[in-house]
Amino acid sequence: MFTFSGINKDELATYINDHTPRLSAIYNLINTHTPAQGKVLDIGAKPYVLSYMLHKAGFHYTGIGVSQEKKDLREDPIQACEIVPTSNQPFTVNLKDNHHDIPLTIYETNIELNTWPFPKEYFDTLVWTETLEHLTFDPSFAWHQANIILRNQGILIFSVPNALYWIRAIQLLLGKNIDDPYSWHGPFGRHNRLYTTTEILTLAKLHGFEPISLTTQTFLPEHISSGSRVLRNLINLVSTIFGKRKGKTIVAVFQKVRESKEVIRPSFLYH
């Protein structure tokens, strides 16, 4: 366990329990496809659990994230709801574990508005997980920028919630609204757009990436009751029977095969 300034330890422990299986899978993909001490950019770093794992593994780590300034709709709706270019400047997050202080370099960059502040073809691997669904208006711009800063033949490790997760269909049939509620943290605090595997493949290919692998998976929390685990495993089994594109999370490994010359905004996503 590690801590950093301003973190609620109980919230961090809950996050680690809920997300460690997914983060472990992502970490294994990074470790498989990235050279030793390779340059890795983590897009959407906070709360820095994966950051911590990558730093400990010896990768040359950089993150994109938000500053420590708290934004809360209940306290300041204007500030919480602003969608503007950010500073594009680095700041340091100091993680503390039992043995070390670990400084992480994080850039405050609005990935839909800012030109990303890194040299062209600089990184060996980009890690872009559970972030695309939070974007509010121009995800294609972010895909284009990701291509620019990744070296030729470099790797993009990617995940996003699956719009076709079969449980969502059951919830609709039961009369449940499956849309996310509004967030006290403003527009970026909720899922604004989910994607299908076909849509993700289209966006990737339009911006110079080809898939090495693409699956959907349903990750279980680390610690749940035995009854809940049996039920979840049954759900996963049914999900597999319904089709390989129906798991909860889309997980993909893409390779940059050509330079993205421009932002391409497909009609299925913009109107």
Coordinates of C-alpha atoms in Angstrom, one line a residue, residues 23-211:
L23 CA -4.8 -3.4 -13.5
S24 CA -2.8 -6.6 -13.2
A25 CA -4.0 -7.7 -16.6
I26 CA -3.1 -4.3 -18.1
Y27 CA 0.3 -4.4 -16.3
N28 CA 1.0 -7.9 -17.8
L29 CA 0.3 -6.5 -21.3
I30 CA 2.6 -3.6 -20.7
N31 CA 5.3 -5.8 -19.4
T32 CA 4.9 -8.1 -22.4
H33 CA 5.0 -5.4 -25.1
T34 CA 7.4 -2.8 -23.7
P35 CA 11.2 -3.0 -23.7
A36 CA 13.0 -3.0 -20.3
Q37 CA 13.2 0.6 -19.0
G38 CA 11.1 1.7 -21.9
K39 CA 9.3 5.1 -22.0
V40 CA 5.7 4.7 -20.9
L41 CA 3.0 7.4 -20.8
D42 CA 0.0 6.7 -18.6
I43 CA -3.1 8.6 -19.8
G44 CA -5.3 9.3 -16.8
A45 CA -2.9 8.3 -14.0
K46 CA -4.8 9.1 -10.8
P47 CA -5.1 7.4 -8.3
Y48 CA -1.6 6.2 -9.4
V49 CA -2.0 2.5 -8.6
L50 CA -0.8 1.5 -12.0
S51 CA 1.8 4.3 -11.9
Y52 CA 3.2 2.7 -8.7
M53 CA 3.4 -0.7 -10.3
L54 CA 5.2 0.6 -13.5
H55 CA 7.7 2.7 -11.5
K56 CA 8.6 -0.3 -9.3
A57 CA 9.1 -2.3 -12.4
G58 CA 11.7 0.1 -13.7
F59 CA 9.9 1.7 -16.6
H60 CA 10.6 5.3 -17.5
Y61 CA 7.3 6.6 -16.3
T62 CA 5.3 9.7 -17.2
G63 CA 1.6 10.4 -16.5
I64 CA -1.2 12.6 -17.7
G65 CA -3.5 13.6 -14.9
V66 CA -5.2 16.4 -12.9
S67 CA -3.6 18.6 -10.4
Q68 CA -4.3 18.2 -6.7
E69 CA -6.9 21.0 -6.8
K70 CA -10.3 19.7 -5.8
K71 CA -13.2 20.5 -8.0
D72 CA -16.7 20.0 -6.6
L73 CA -20.0 21.1 -8.1
R74 CA -21.5 21.7 -4.7
E75 CA -18.8 24.2 -3.8
D76 CA -18.0 25.9 -7.2
P77 CA -20.1 24.8 -10.2
I78 CA -18.3 27.1 -12.6
Q79 CA -14.9 25.7 -11.7
A80 CA -16.2 22.1 -11.6
C81 CA -17.8 22.3 -15.0
E82 CA -15.1 24.2 -16.9
I83 CA -13.9 22.5 -20.0
V84 CA -10.9 24.5 -21.0
P85 CA -7.3 24.0 -22.0
T86 CA -5.1 23.1 -19.0
S87 CA -1.6 24.2 -18.1
N88 CA 0.2 21.5 -20.0
Q89 CA 2.8 21.8 -17.4
P90 CA 4.3 19.0 -15.2
F91 CA 3.8 18.6 -11.5
T92 CA 5.1 16.1 -9.1
V93 CA 3.1 13.6 -7.1
N94 CA 5.0 12.0 -4.3
L95 CA 3.9 8.5 -3.4
K96 CA 5.0 7.1 -0.1
D97 CA 5.3 3.4 0.8
N98 CA 7.0 1.7 3.7
H99 CA 10.4 2.1 2.1
H100 CA 10.6 5.0 -0.3
D101 CA 9.4 8.3 -1.4
I102 CA 8.5 7.9 -5.1
P103 CA 8.2 11.1 -7.2
L104 CA 6.1 10.8 -10.3
T105 CA 6.1 13.3 -13.1
I106 CA 2.5 14.1 -14.1
Y107 CA 1.4 16.5 -16.8
E108 CA -1.9 18.4 -16.5
T109 CA -3.2 18.1 -20.0
N110 CA -6.7 18.3 -21.4
I111 CA -6.3 15.5 -23.9
E112 CA -9.2 16.8 -26.0
L113 CA -8.0 20.4 -26.2
N114 CA -4.3 20.6 -25.6
T115 CA -1.6 19.6 -28.0
W116 CA 0.1 17.0 -25.9
P117 CA 3.4 18.4 -24.5
F118 CA 5.8 15.6 -25.6
P119 CA 8.2 15.2 -28.5
K120 CA 7.0 13.4 -31.7
E121 CA 7.5 9.6 -31.6
Y122 CA 8.9 9.8 -28.0
F123 CA 7.2 7.0 -26.1
D124 CA 7.6 3.2 -26.5
T125 CA 4.2 2.5 -25.0
L126 CA 1.0 4.4 -24.3
V127 CA -1.3 3.2 -21.6
W128 CA -4.9 4.5 -22.2
T129 CA -7.3 2.7 -19.8
E130 CA -10.7 3.7 -18.5
T131 CA -10.4 7.3 -19.7
L132 CA -11.9 7.5 -23.2
E133 CA -15.4 7.1 -21.8
H134 CA -15.0 10.3 -19.7
L135 CA -14.2 12.6 -22.6
T136 CA -16.9 15.1 -23.4
F137 CA -16.7 16.3 -27.0
D138 CA -13.6 15.3 -29.2
P139 CA -12.2 11.9 -28.6
S140 CA -10.8 11.8 -32.2
F141 CA -8.4 14.6 -31.3
A142 CA -7.0 12.5 -28.5
W143 CA -6.5 9.5 -30.8
H144 CA -4.6 11.7 -33.2
Q145 CA -2.4 13.1 -30.4
A146 CA -1.7 9.6 -29.1
N147 CA -0.4 8.6 -32.5
I148 CA 1.9 11.6 -32.8
I149 CA 3.8 11.0 -29.6
L150 CA 4.1 7.2 -30.0
R151 CA 7.2 5.9 -31.9
N152 CA 6.7 4.0 -35.1
Q153 CA 5.6 0.4 -34.3
G154 CA 5.1 1.5 -30.7
I155 CA 2.3 -0.1 -28.6
L156 CA -1.0 1.3 -27.3
I157 CA -2.4 -0.6 -24.3
F158 CA -6.1 0.3 -24.2
S159 CA -9.3 -0.4 -22.2
V160 CA -12.8 1.1 -22.0
P161 CA -16.2 -0.1 -20.6
N162 CA -18.1 -2.1 -23.2
A163 CA -21.4 -0.5 -24.4
L164 CA -22.6 -4.0 -25.4
Y165 CA -22.0 -5.7 -22.0
W166 CA -24.9 -8.1 -21.8
I167 CA -25.9 -7.2 -18.3
R168 CA -26.8 -3.7 -19.6
A169 CA -29.4 -5.3 -21.9
I170 CA -30.9 -7.2 -19.0
Q171 CA -31.1 -4.0 -16.9
L172 CA -32.9 -2.3 -19.7
L173 CA -35.4 -5.2 -20.0
L174 CA -36.0 -4.8 -16.2
G175 CA -36.8 -1.1 -16.7
K176 CA -33.6 0.3 -15.2
N177 CA -32.0 3.4 -16.6
I178 CA -28.4 2.4 -17.4
D179 CA -27.0 5.9 -18.0
D180 CA -24.6 7.3 -15.5
P181 CA -25.8 9.9 -13.0
Y182 CA -24.4 13.4 -13.0
S183 CA -21.2 13.8 -11.0
W184 CA -20.3 16.2 -8.2
H185 CA -16.9 16.4 -9.9
G186 CA -18.3 17.9 -13.1
P187 CA -18.6 16.6 -16.7
F188 CA -15.4 14.5 -16.5
G189 CA -16.6 12.7 -13.4
R190 CA -19.1 10.5 -15.2
H191 CA -19.1 8.1 -18.2
N192 CA -20.1 10.4 -21.1
R193 CA -19.9 7.9 -24.0
L194 CA -19.4 4.1 -24.1
Y195 CA -18.1 2.3 -27.1
T196 CA -18.5 -1.0 -28.9
T197 CA -15.5 -3.1 -30.1
T198 CA -16.3 -2.1 -33.7
E199 CA -16.3 1.6 -32.8
I200 CA -12.9 1.3 -31.0
L201 CA -11.4 -0.6 -34.0
T202 CA -12.7 2.0 -36.3
L203 CA -11.2 4.9 -34.3
A204 CA -7.9 3.1 -33.9
K205 CA -7.5 2.3 -37.6
L206 CA -8.6 5.8 -38.7
H207 CA -5.7 7.2 -36.6
G208 CA -2.9 4.8 -37.7
F209 CA -3.2 1.9 -35.3
E210 CA -3.8 -1.8 -36.1
P211 CA -4.9 -4.4 -33.5

